[in-house]
């Protein structure tokens, strides 16, 4: 019962009213007074490491094996993935008629499955969802919006085939096994309910196993496990679970912290964590994951509670984690890797060729990524400045040379995989080569390049080349301008994404249209680029920002009218390219007239004089 979760008095009261069929095992450093008289077995953690070491025998179906032996035997059977099969799977992908990486995460999953199954072309022989159900005494602390009675009600729903998991499993062609891991009511034997080992599904041919759970209050021990194993703060990994209010959330966090302080689980010892702050169904799921891994099955880890079980299994056997596949990124707080910075990774993935390792993104992350576009632009500017400095220091090529200007224009296009330039060229072909809305949208989908595309692309590239080679980089203020103009152009993309609707029924732009609170991300982006404009270039920076924004809005109005009321991805790329040309054109006379000196930044050389050796 993990009395660390509850006051001792509440535990004693529960023990007095327990059914006769329930036996009590007390584990801990020191059993509290009043509890021992109810116990069938008492072990102390300072005497034995885990309760199963005291000689507790397993249930029928485990061949009478001591649990400790069973765990050790299972872990010993888990080895590394099949490297030969994985290499063959990767080699096969290189022979397929498709661009490398075009299938996203499916490619890495196929290689992982090859390593799990030992087959270069893996075969799914069967699928099963193991749903473990158990009650939690901590539910009495008000950590859930639902009473504990909901747990058995949902179990009966699983068995009747009426729950969401039943519908999803039927759609996927997967079997469901429901395990009574400690539900506090007497569940009469029914078809589909078992206490036998669920890994028999693997023995029967299933090689993809997913873990599911049911237990009111189980996000509380899951948060405790996550905090202990990852070292994260309790408040960071504790969410609202079933939707509790602020007061209940605060009480939930306090309850978890009290349990951790009382029990002091060792985050490096999975069984110590499980026995002190875990839950029965979490323990079952951890065992399922280890057993499935020992049988070379892929394990789908889906949701917060399954994630907590996976952490336990990982601590017991790190090699097992190679067989785990994340089903989705939960909206709960525990997946701390994917927090506020996920939209930044999306922005970097979309706008640069940097290998950020992002294979997929949720719609909300795509929508919020617009707020990071100016930051990505600043990164562009920094790389351009570093290129200028490297050319001078390593090759003696002056910043104001024609070669430097040409290399800067080329680098700018390469850094975004020519994506924006391609958008500009498609935009030009469509706007001047199509006479109807349908035809313009069709041209934008066509990969062929027409004369309008060539003319538009050449014109914009010439303007940028001319600006960069006309004395812009003769002073340190020019380096500030070089840092700044990519920010402005990426800001205009954010602006158009927010102001104008997406012009197609399908496409990546639909994720932006479906995002919530777009003006919040847009406002953050505007404040970011505005602050940098004032700091680096003063009033001149704000003028450039204003002119570029107005120009982009006018372009958006004109394009949306010709495209039936919305914009497409090519329009955003065109806006970026045109805004770069406009910004550079404005910055040349401003820098040459020294108007940028009013900025607090006064050129980056004022803050970083060691960067620039040629300024005058």
XYZ file of C-alpha atoms in Angstrom:
616
model
C 0.000 0.000 0.000
C 3.076 2.234 0.246
C 2.132 3.883 3.506
C 4.521 6.710 2.646
C 1.747 8.044 0.435
C -0.818 8.164 3.245
C -1.034 8.961 6.950
C -0.499 5.784 9.006
C -3.941 6.155 10.596
C -5.619 5.941 7.195
C -3.644 2.830 6.318
C -4.598 1.141 9.599
C -8.261 1.910 8.986
C -8.039 0.434 5.485
C -6.344 -2.707 6.801
C -9.063 -3.222 9.384
C -11.700 -3.272 6.644
C -9.806 -5.285 4.043
C -11.344 -8.440 2.527
C -10.166 -11.724 4.001
C -8.651 -12.747 0.673
C -6.083 -9.925 0.875
C -2.741 -10.593 2.552
C -0.516 -7.847 3.899
C 3.219 -7.574 3.286
C 5.010 -4.670 4.950
C 8.349 -3.508 3.593
C 10.387 -0.547 4.720
C 13.296 0.550 6.808
C 11.148 0.536 9.950
C 7.520 -0.560 10.033
C 5.355 2.064 11.794
C 3.731 1.088 15.057
C 0.271 -0.285 14.666
C 0.841 -1.802 11.218
C 2.817 -4.912 12.142
C -0.128 -6.657 13.807
C -1.945 -6.753 10.450
C 0.993 -8.154 8.479
C 1.408 -11.665 7.151
C 5.037 -10.866 6.322
C 7.327 -8.036 7.423
C 10.685 -7.256 5.815
C 12.956 -4.305 6.460
C 14.944 -2.674 3.677
C 18.054 -2.587 5.841
C 17.874 -6.379 6.193
C 16.993 -7.433 2.656
C 17.331 -5.388 -0.452
C 13.907 -6.230 -1.850
C 10.909 -8.097 -0.471
C 11.217 -10.936 -2.957
C 14.626 -11.763 -1.473
C 12.848 -12.772 1.743
C 11.566 -15.866 -0.025
C 8.182 -14.702 -1.294
C 7.116 -17.213 -3.904
C 5.598 -16.316 -7.233
C 2.041 -17.041 -8.270
C 1.151 -20.130 -10.350
C 2.281 -19.731 -13.935
C 5.809 -18.765 -12.912
C 6.789 -22.417 -12.482
C 7.317 -21.919 -8.764
C 10.388 -19.799 -9.508
C 11.526 -17.236 -6.975
C 10.738 -13.743 -8.274
C 14.350 -12.700 -7.902
C 15.427 -15.605 -10.089
C 12.735 -14.799 -12.634
C 13.843 -11.173 -12.905
C 17.501 -12.146 -13.202
C 16.715 -14.796 -15.825
C 14.640 -12.346 -17.855
C 17.274 -9.623 -17.765
C 19.993 -12.101 -18.737
C 18.030 -12.947 -21.889
C 18.025 -9.312 -23.077
C 20.989 -8.585 -25.295
C 21.902 -5.886 -27.814
C 20.000 -5.422 -31.046
C 21.051 -7.443 -34.087
C 23.683 -5.200 -35.677
C 23.907 -7.311 -38.839
C 20.170 -7.056 -39.510
C 20.232 -3.306 -38.842
C 23.116 -2.774 -41.252
C 21.289 -4.773 -43.914
C 18.118 -2.738 -43.351
C 20.038 0.536 -43.718
C 21.734 -0.723 -46.876
C 18.361 -1.703 -48.322
C 16.996 1.784 -47.677
C 19.858 3.225 -49.684
C 18.682 1.166 -52.670
C 15.072 2.387 -52.584
C 13.862 4.980 -55.073
C 13.313 7.886 -52.691
C 15.267 10.814 -51.267
C 17.240 9.896 -48.128
C 15.231 10.662 -45.012
C 12.043 11.406 -46.947
C 10.004 8.910 -44.922
C 11.006 10.548 -41.672
C 10.855 8.468 -38.539
C 9.548 5.449 -40.443
C 13.071 4.884 -41.745
C 14.698 4.780 -38.313
C 11.830 2.642 -37.001
C 12.328 0.065 -39.740
C 16.016 -0.199 -38.847
C 15.149 -0.507 -35.156
C 12.589 -3.239 -35.888
C 15.194 -5.071 -37.947
C 17.530 -5.031 -34.959
C 14.781 -6.203 -32.604
C 13.516 -9.058 -34.763
C 16.826 -10.003 -36.342
C 15.245 -9.671 -39.801
C 16.575 -7.147 -42.375
C 12.986 -6.867 -43.626
C 11.079 -7.172 -40.345
C 7.719 -8.914 -40.241
C 4.996 -8.089 -37.720
C 3.649 -11.493 -36.701
C 1.114 -10.248 -34.184
C 0.177 -7.310 -31.960
C -1.109 -7.181 -28.408
C -2.054 -4.474 -25.926
C -1.443 -5.432 -22.298
C -3.695 -3.351 -20.032
C -2.783 -3.583 -16.340
C -5.279 -2.271 -13.791
C -4.723 -1.484 -10.137
C -6.024 0.788 -7.409
C -4.010 3.370 -5.504
C -4.503 4.346 -1.896
C -3.150 7.776 -2.707
C -6.403 8.480 -4.554
C -7.880 9.155 -1.104
C -5.668 12.240 -0.924
C -7.740 13.960 -3.600
C -5.077 13.774 -6.303
C -7.620 12.781 -8.969
C -10.812 14.349 -10.240
C -12.465 10.901 -10.234
C -13.168 8.480 -7.377
C -11.377 5.137 -7.082
C -14.602 3.357 -8.048
C -13.937 4.350 -11.655
C -11.048 1.856 -11.885
C -13.173 -1.328 -11.756
C -15.852 0.346 -13.882
C -13.288 0.932 -16.614
C -11.974 -2.620 -16.292
C -15.465 -3.965 -16.941
C -15.662 -1.590 -19.916
C -12.389 -3.012 -21.281
C -13.730 -6.533 -20.907
C -16.991 -5.589 -22.626
C -15.079 -4.078 -25.557
C -16.548 -0.607 -25.121
C -13.513 1.504 -24.246
C -11.425 3.676 -26.548
C -8.523 1.216 -26.399
C -10.825 -1.534 -27.661
C -11.770 0.519 -30.709
C -8.158 1.472 -31.411
C -6.958 -2.114 -30.968
C -9.627 -3.417 -33.327
C -8.558 -0.856 -35.915
C -4.920 -1.932 -35.548
C -5.731 -5.645 -35.478
C -4.282 -6.070 -31.996
C -5.380 -8.378 -29.190
C -6.148 -6.962 -25.737
C -5.151 -8.627 -22.484
C -6.556 -7.094 -19.292
C -4.627 -7.886 -16.108
C -5.993 -7.510 -12.593
C -2.857 -6.133 -10.975
C -4.608 -5.100 -7.775
C -8.098 -3.732 -8.314
C -9.727 -3.245 -4.921
C -12.957 -5.070 -5.770
C -13.558 -8.737 -6.430
C -13.470 -9.153 -10.201
C -15.184 -12.443 -10.973
C -13.287 -14.483 -13.578
C -14.340 -13.296 -17.006
C -13.152 -13.864 -20.553
C -10.196 -11.607 -21.206
C -9.255 -11.098 -17.533
C -6.040 -12.758 -16.423
C -3.451 -12.935 -13.684
C -1.202 -15.190 -15.757
C 1.929 -13.872 -17.367
C 1.063 -11.671 -20.346
C 4.262 -12.559 -22.174
C 2.441 -15.678 -23.341
C 1.178 -13.386 -26.103
C 4.780 -13.159 -27.271
C 5.163 -16.915 -27.008
C 2.033 -17.232 -29.160
C 3.539 -15.174 -31.962
C 2.961 -11.481 -31.210
C 6.146 -9.461 -31.648
C 4.766 -5.970 -31.036
C 3.563 -5.364 -27.476
C 1.990 -2.148 -26.172
C 1.450 -1.345 -22.516
C -1.741 0.214 -21.191
C -2.953 1.076 -17.722
C -5.998 1.807 -15.609
C -5.829 3.107 -12.079
C -7.360 6.247 -10.641
C -4.528 8.192 -9.034
C -1.750 6.483 -10.987
C -0.306 9.687 -12.424
C 0.816 10.446 -8.860
C 3.209 7.475 -8.477
C 4.180 7.910 -12.131
C 5.251 11.485 -11.436
C 7.159 10.297 -8.373
C 8.972 7.654 -10.425
C 9.764 10.145 -13.170
C 11.117 12.695 -10.699
C 13.325 10.159 -8.916
C 14.722 8.423 -11.988
C 15.308 11.544 -14.110
C 16.295 13.854 -11.273
C 13.689 16.391 -12.355
C 11.840 18.639 -9.935
C 8.535 17.183 -8.701
C 6.541 20.236 -9.763
C 8.035 20.026 -13.253
C 6.868 16.468 -13.917
C 3.545 16.577 -12.094
C 0.507 17.369 -14.217
C -3.202 17.682 -13.631
C -3.885 14.021 -14.425
C -7.635 13.710 -14.868
C -7.996 17.490 -14.791
C -7.701 18.602 -11.163
C -7.846 22.286 -10.243
C -4.953 24.392 -8.957
C -5.564 23.543 -5.301
C -5.657 19.806 -5.981
C -2.546 20.070 -8.157
C -0.673 21.789 -5.333
C -1.824 19.067 -2.926
C -0.728 16.404 -5.412
C 2.750 17.902 -5.667
C 2.980 18.128 -1.868
C 1.858 14.497 -1.506
C 4.503 13.285 -3.958
C 7.235 15.296 -2.287
C 6.233 13.966 1.134
C 6.329 10.380 -0.132
C 9.778 10.883 -1.636
C 11.077 12.498 1.546
C 9.636 9.679 3.653
C 10.775 6.724 1.543
C 13.999 8.078 -0.002
C 13.946 5.818 -3.103
C 17.211 5.239 -4.932
C 16.747 6.564 -8.462
C 19.442 4.230 -9.772
C 17.635 1.130 -8.486
C 14.445 0.427 -10.401
C 13.037 -2.056 -7.904
C 13.770 0.229 -4.973
C 11.809 2.999 -6.682
C 8.981 0.631 -7.586
C 8.601 -0.840 -4.103
C 8.698 2.544 -2.381
C 6.648 4.887 -4.562
C 5.406 2.777 -7.472
C 2.092 1.157 -8.238
C 1.021 -2.410 -8.842
C 0.033 -1.928 -12.476
C 3.229 0.047 -13.093
C 5.218 -2.915 -11.805
C 3.264 -5.281 -14.042
C 3.916 -3.100 -17.083
C 7.625 -2.902 -16.278
C 7.669 -6.696 -16.118
C 5.792 -6.931 -19.408
C 8.357 -4.664 -21.046
C 11.253 -6.737 -19.762
C 9.599 -10.031 -20.702
C 8.743 -8.783 -24.187
C 12.288 -7.467 -24.652
C 13.685 -10.855 -23.664
C 11.574 -12.380 -26.445
C 12.813 -9.854 -29.035
C 9.516 -7.996 -29.261
C 9.081 -4.314 -30.002
C 7.565 -2.495 -27.019
C 5.291 0.492 -27.631
C 5.608 2.966 -24.753
C 2.506 5.108 -24.932
C 1.513 7.629 -22.294
C 2.735 8.854 -18.928
C 2.145 5.725 -16.862
C 3.712 3.447 -19.478
C 6.592 5.900 -19.580
C 7.079 5.538 -15.829
C 7.043 1.750 -16.206
C 9.605 2.059 -18.997
C 11.865 4.051 -16.661
C 11.678 1.226 -14.113
C 12.434 -1.372 -16.792
C 15.294 0.753 -18.107
C 16.847 1.058 -14.653
C 16.618 -2.707 -14.233
C 18.035 -3.436 -17.688
C 19.313 -0.526 -19.819
C 19.620 -2.824 -22.850
C 15.845 -3.280 -22.892
C 15.324 0.367 -23.842
C 16.665 -0.332 -27.333
C 13.403 -2.198 -27.965
C 11.163 0.625 -26.736
C 9.297 2.780 -29.262
C 7.553 5.975 -28.189
C 3.918 5.892 -29.261
C 3.264 9.589 -28.805
C 4.492 12.604 -26.890
C 2.110 12.964 -23.965
C 0.580 16.340 -23.190
C 1.506 15.716 -19.584
C 4.566 17.416 -18.193
C 6.846 14.414 -17.800
C 8.295 14.304 -21.351
C 10.590 17.179 -20.403
C 12.702 16.809 -23.542
C 9.864 18.166 -25.616
C 8.863 21.334 -23.829
C 9.090 24.975 -24.828
C 12.061 24.314 -27.110
C 10.245 21.874 -29.386
C 8.912 24.764 -31.547
C 12.485 26.047 -31.858
C 13.595 22.657 -33.168
C 10.700 22.746 -35.626
C 11.763 26.195 -36.818
C 15.365 25.070 -37.233
C 14.233 21.954 -39.086
C 11.993 23.898 -41.479
C 14.203 26.907 -42.139
C 17.726 25.488 -42.082
C 19.684 22.424 -43.077
C 21.017 21.984 -39.546
C 20.709 18.321 -38.413
C 18.499 18.914 -35.377
C 17.269 15.300 -35.402
C 13.572 16.180 -35.526
C 11.685 13.529 -37.518
C 8.139 14.566 -36.710
C 6.280 17.429 -35.089
C 2.835 17.993 -33.685
C 0.578 20.623 -35.187
C 0.759 22.789 -32.084
C 4.570 22.749 -32.262
C 4.506 23.672 -35.942
C 2.132 26.546 -35.232
C 4.180 27.882 -32.329
C 7.439 27.587 -34.265
C 6.644 30.886 -36.004
C 7.599 32.670 -32.793
C 11.160 31.414 -33.222
C 11.622 32.461 -36.855
C 13.454 35.719 -36.017
C 15.780 33.773 -33.711
C 16.585 31.432 -36.587
C 17.199 34.540 -38.699
C 19.649 35.818 -36.098
C 21.439 32.475 -36.316
C 21.662 32.967 -40.093
C 23.152 36.407 -39.543
C 25.696 35.076 -37.080
C 26.825 32.422 -39.553
C 27.185 35.074 -42.269
C 29.302 37.260 -39.979
C 31.500 34.298 -39.086
C 31.905 33.539 -42.795
C 33.054 37.117 -43.456
C 35.559 36.956 -40.610
C 36.832 33.548 -41.716
C 37.335 34.727 -45.299
C 39.407 37.665 -44.142
C 41.453 35.890 -41.492
C 42.090 32.634 -43.370
C 42.221 33.759 -47.009
C 42.787 37.497 -46.807
C 39.589 38.231 -48.749
C 38.255 41.644 -47.745
C 34.622 41.930 -46.614
C 33.780 44.493 -49.274
C 35.057 42.372 -52.175
C 32.778 41.042 -54.892
C 33.819 37.493 -54.020
C 32.678 37.939 -50.419
C 29.295 39.241 -51.598
C 28.883 36.293 -53.957
C 29.806 33.794 -51.243
C 27.384 35.413 -48.777
C 24.483 35.191 -51.232
C 25.388 31.579 -51.997
C 25.729 30.640 -48.330
C 22.377 32.216 -47.524
C 20.675 30.073 -50.156
C 22.482 26.883 -49.141
C 21.693 27.315 -45.439
C 17.964 27.055 -46.156
C 18.394 24.287 -48.760
C 17.361 26.779 -51.502
C 13.861 26.408 -50.070
C 12.984 30.108 -50.019
C 14.525 30.752 -53.429
C 12.516 27.865 -54.847
C 9.401 29.385 -53.303
C 10.172 32.748 -54.881
C 10.633 31.225 -58.312
C 7.414 29.189 -58.097
C 5.661 32.331 -56.866
C 6.838 34.335 -59.878
C 5.813 31.624 -62.324
C 2.362 31.362 -60.759
C 1.633 35.063 -60.342
C 2.563 36.019 -63.893
C 2.137 32.729 -65.713
C -1.294 31.723 -64.442
C -4.541 33.415 -65.438
C -6.885 31.744 -62.947
C -6.684 30.874 -59.272
C -6.708 27.156 -60.041
C -3.949 27.502 -62.611
C -1.747 29.544 -60.248
C -2.093 26.975 -57.490
C -1.348 24.229 -60.000
C 1.812 25.995 -61.195
C 3.044 26.301 -57.616
C 2.860 22.525 -57.285
C 4.758 22.019 -60.552
C 8.480 21.399 -60.027
C 9.351 22.727 -63.473
C 10.863 26.210 -63.768
C 9.539 28.788 -66.230
C 10.907 32.034 -67.576
C 9.146 34.142 -64.937
C 10.785 32.038 -62.234
C 14.252 32.548 -63.675
C 13.705 36.278 -64.106
C 12.364 36.751 -60.582
C 15.099 34.687 -58.966
C 17.879 36.451 -60.866
C 16.494 39.899 -60.023
C 16.324 39.253 -56.283
C 19.770 37.620 -56.188
C 21.267 40.558 -58.092
C 19.771 43.058 -55.653
C 21.197 41.178 -52.680
C 24.578 40.785 -54.361
C 24.654 44.465 -55.263
C 23.816 45.566 -51.731
C 26.434 43.329 -50.140
C 29.136 44.472 -52.568
C 28.371 48.212 -52.489
C 30.141 49.162 -49.297
C 27.761 47.758 -46.723
C 30.593 45.881 -45.025
C 33.114 48.709 -44.973
C 32.391 49.374 -41.304
C 31.498 47.483 -38.166
C 27.963 48.866 -38.471
C 27.724 46.831 -41.651
C 28.292 43.686 -39.630
C 25.366 44.683 -37.431
C 23.304 45.015 -40.589
C 24.519 41.588 -41.724
C 23.321 40.104 -38.446
C 20.009 41.914 -38.584
C 18.556 41.565 -42.075
C 17.900 37.761 -41.931
C 15.896 38.379 -38.747
C 13.672 40.888 -40.526
C 12.985 38.593 -43.455
C 12.069 35.644 -41.199
C 9.832 37.970 -39.197
C 7.861 38.798 -42.338
C 7.155 35.090 -42.788
C 5.762 34.966 -39.247
C 3.652 38.031 -39.985
C 2.120 36.603 -43.155
C 1.465 33.226 -41.505
C -0.590 34.962 -38.844
C -2.412 37.603 -40.886
C -3.435 35.553 -43.912
C -5.182 32.154 -44.057
C -3.585 29.149 -45.687
C -4.682 28.836 -49.290
C -4.872 25.045 -49.596
C -6.990 22.346 -48.006
C -3.939 20.182 -47.340
C -0.286 20.806 -46.730
C 2.063 21.779 -43.936
C 0.404 25.183 -43.738
C -2.752 23.613 -42.324
C -0.838 23.043 -39.084
C -0.330 26.786 -38.762
C -4.005 27.408 -39.423
C -5.041 24.915 -36.736
C -2.755 26.330 -34.055
C -4.139 28.068 -30.992
C -3.179 31.595 -29.896
C -1.129 32.433 -33.019
C -0.933 36.083 -32.027
C 0.988 35.183 -28.878
C 3.823 33.576 -30.849
C 3.677 36.417 -33.368
C 3.862 39.009 -30.602
C 6.887 37.315 -29.094
C 8.549 37.247 -32.513
C 7.845 40.964 -33.037
C 9.223 41.924 -29.626
C 12.337 39.865 -30.329
C 13.127 41.405 -33.699
C 12.128 44.884 -32.499
C 14.445 44.707 -29.489
C 17.360 43.542 -31.631
C 16.613 46.263 -34.206
C 16.776 49.002 -31.584
C 19.802 47.613 -29.789
C 21.906 47.036 -32.886
C 20.795 49.734 -35.316
C 18.694 52.155 -33.301
C 16.037 54.114 -35.153
C 17.413 52.917 -38.474
C 16.710 49.330 -37.477
C 13.113 50.158 -36.601
C 12.694 51.938 -39.950
C 13.954 48.872 -41.821
C 11.650 46.647 -39.770
C 8.638 48.864 -40.489
C 9.284 49.144 -44.234
C 9.915 45.402 -44.606
C 6.752 44.582 -42.650
C 4.572 46.919 -44.704
C 6.097 45.605 -47.937
C 5.383 42.025 -46.879
C 1.787 42.864 -45.964
C 1.228 44.540 -49.336
C 2.718 41.498 -51.051
C 0.428 39.269 -48.993
C -2.681 41.280 -49.876
C -1.860 41.195 -53.581
C -0.964 37.488 -53.600
C -3.970 36.390 -51.545
C -6.328 38.121 -53.955
C -4.768 36.280 -56.873
C -4.855 32.953 -55.011
C -8.450 32.969 -53.873
C -8.046 34.537 -50.438
C -5.082 32.711 -48.915
C -1.348 32.165 -49.194
C 0.800 29.090 -49.797
C 4.238 27.975 -48.715
C 5.739 29.444 -51.880
C 4.326 32.840 -50.888
C 6.134 32.696 -47.561
C 9.388 31.794 -49.284
C 8.924 34.644 -51.753
C 8.218 37.060 -48.899
C 11.450 36.025 -47.208
C 13.565 36.521 -50.346
C 11.966 39.846 -51.247
C 12.232 41.099 -47.652
C 15.936 40.260 -47.626
C 16.413 42.318 -50.776
C 14.333 45.212 -49.407
C 16.143 45.213 -46.054
C 19.608 45.142 -47.611
C 18.663 47.904 -50.051
C 17.552 50.139 -47.170
C 20.530 49.296 -44.979
C 23.140 50.345 -47.562
C 22.377 54.114 -47.466
C 21.677 54.007 -43.724
C 25.059 52.447 -42.966
C 26.934 54.692 -45.391
C 25.372 57.805 -43.829
C 26.307 56.547 -40.331
C 22.693 56.821 -39.177
C 23.037 53.468 -37.454
C 25.356 55.032 -34.883
C 22.323 56.089 -32.815
C 21.704 52.455 -31.886
C 22.762 51.235 -28.465
C 24.639 48.457 -30.172
C 26.423 50.935 -32.478
C 27.575 48.021 -34.550
C 28.732 44.722 -33.085
C 32.337 45.940 -33.065
C 31.492 48.220 -30.159
C 30.536 45.206 -28.091
C 33.068 42.815 -29.640
C 36.010 44.919 -30.882
C 38.225 41.861 -31.192
C 36.039 40.575 -34.029
C 36.808 43.330 -36.477
C 40.231 44.362 -37.604
C 39.386 46.341 -40.738
C 36.826 48.886 -39.450
C 37.578 52.558 -39.814
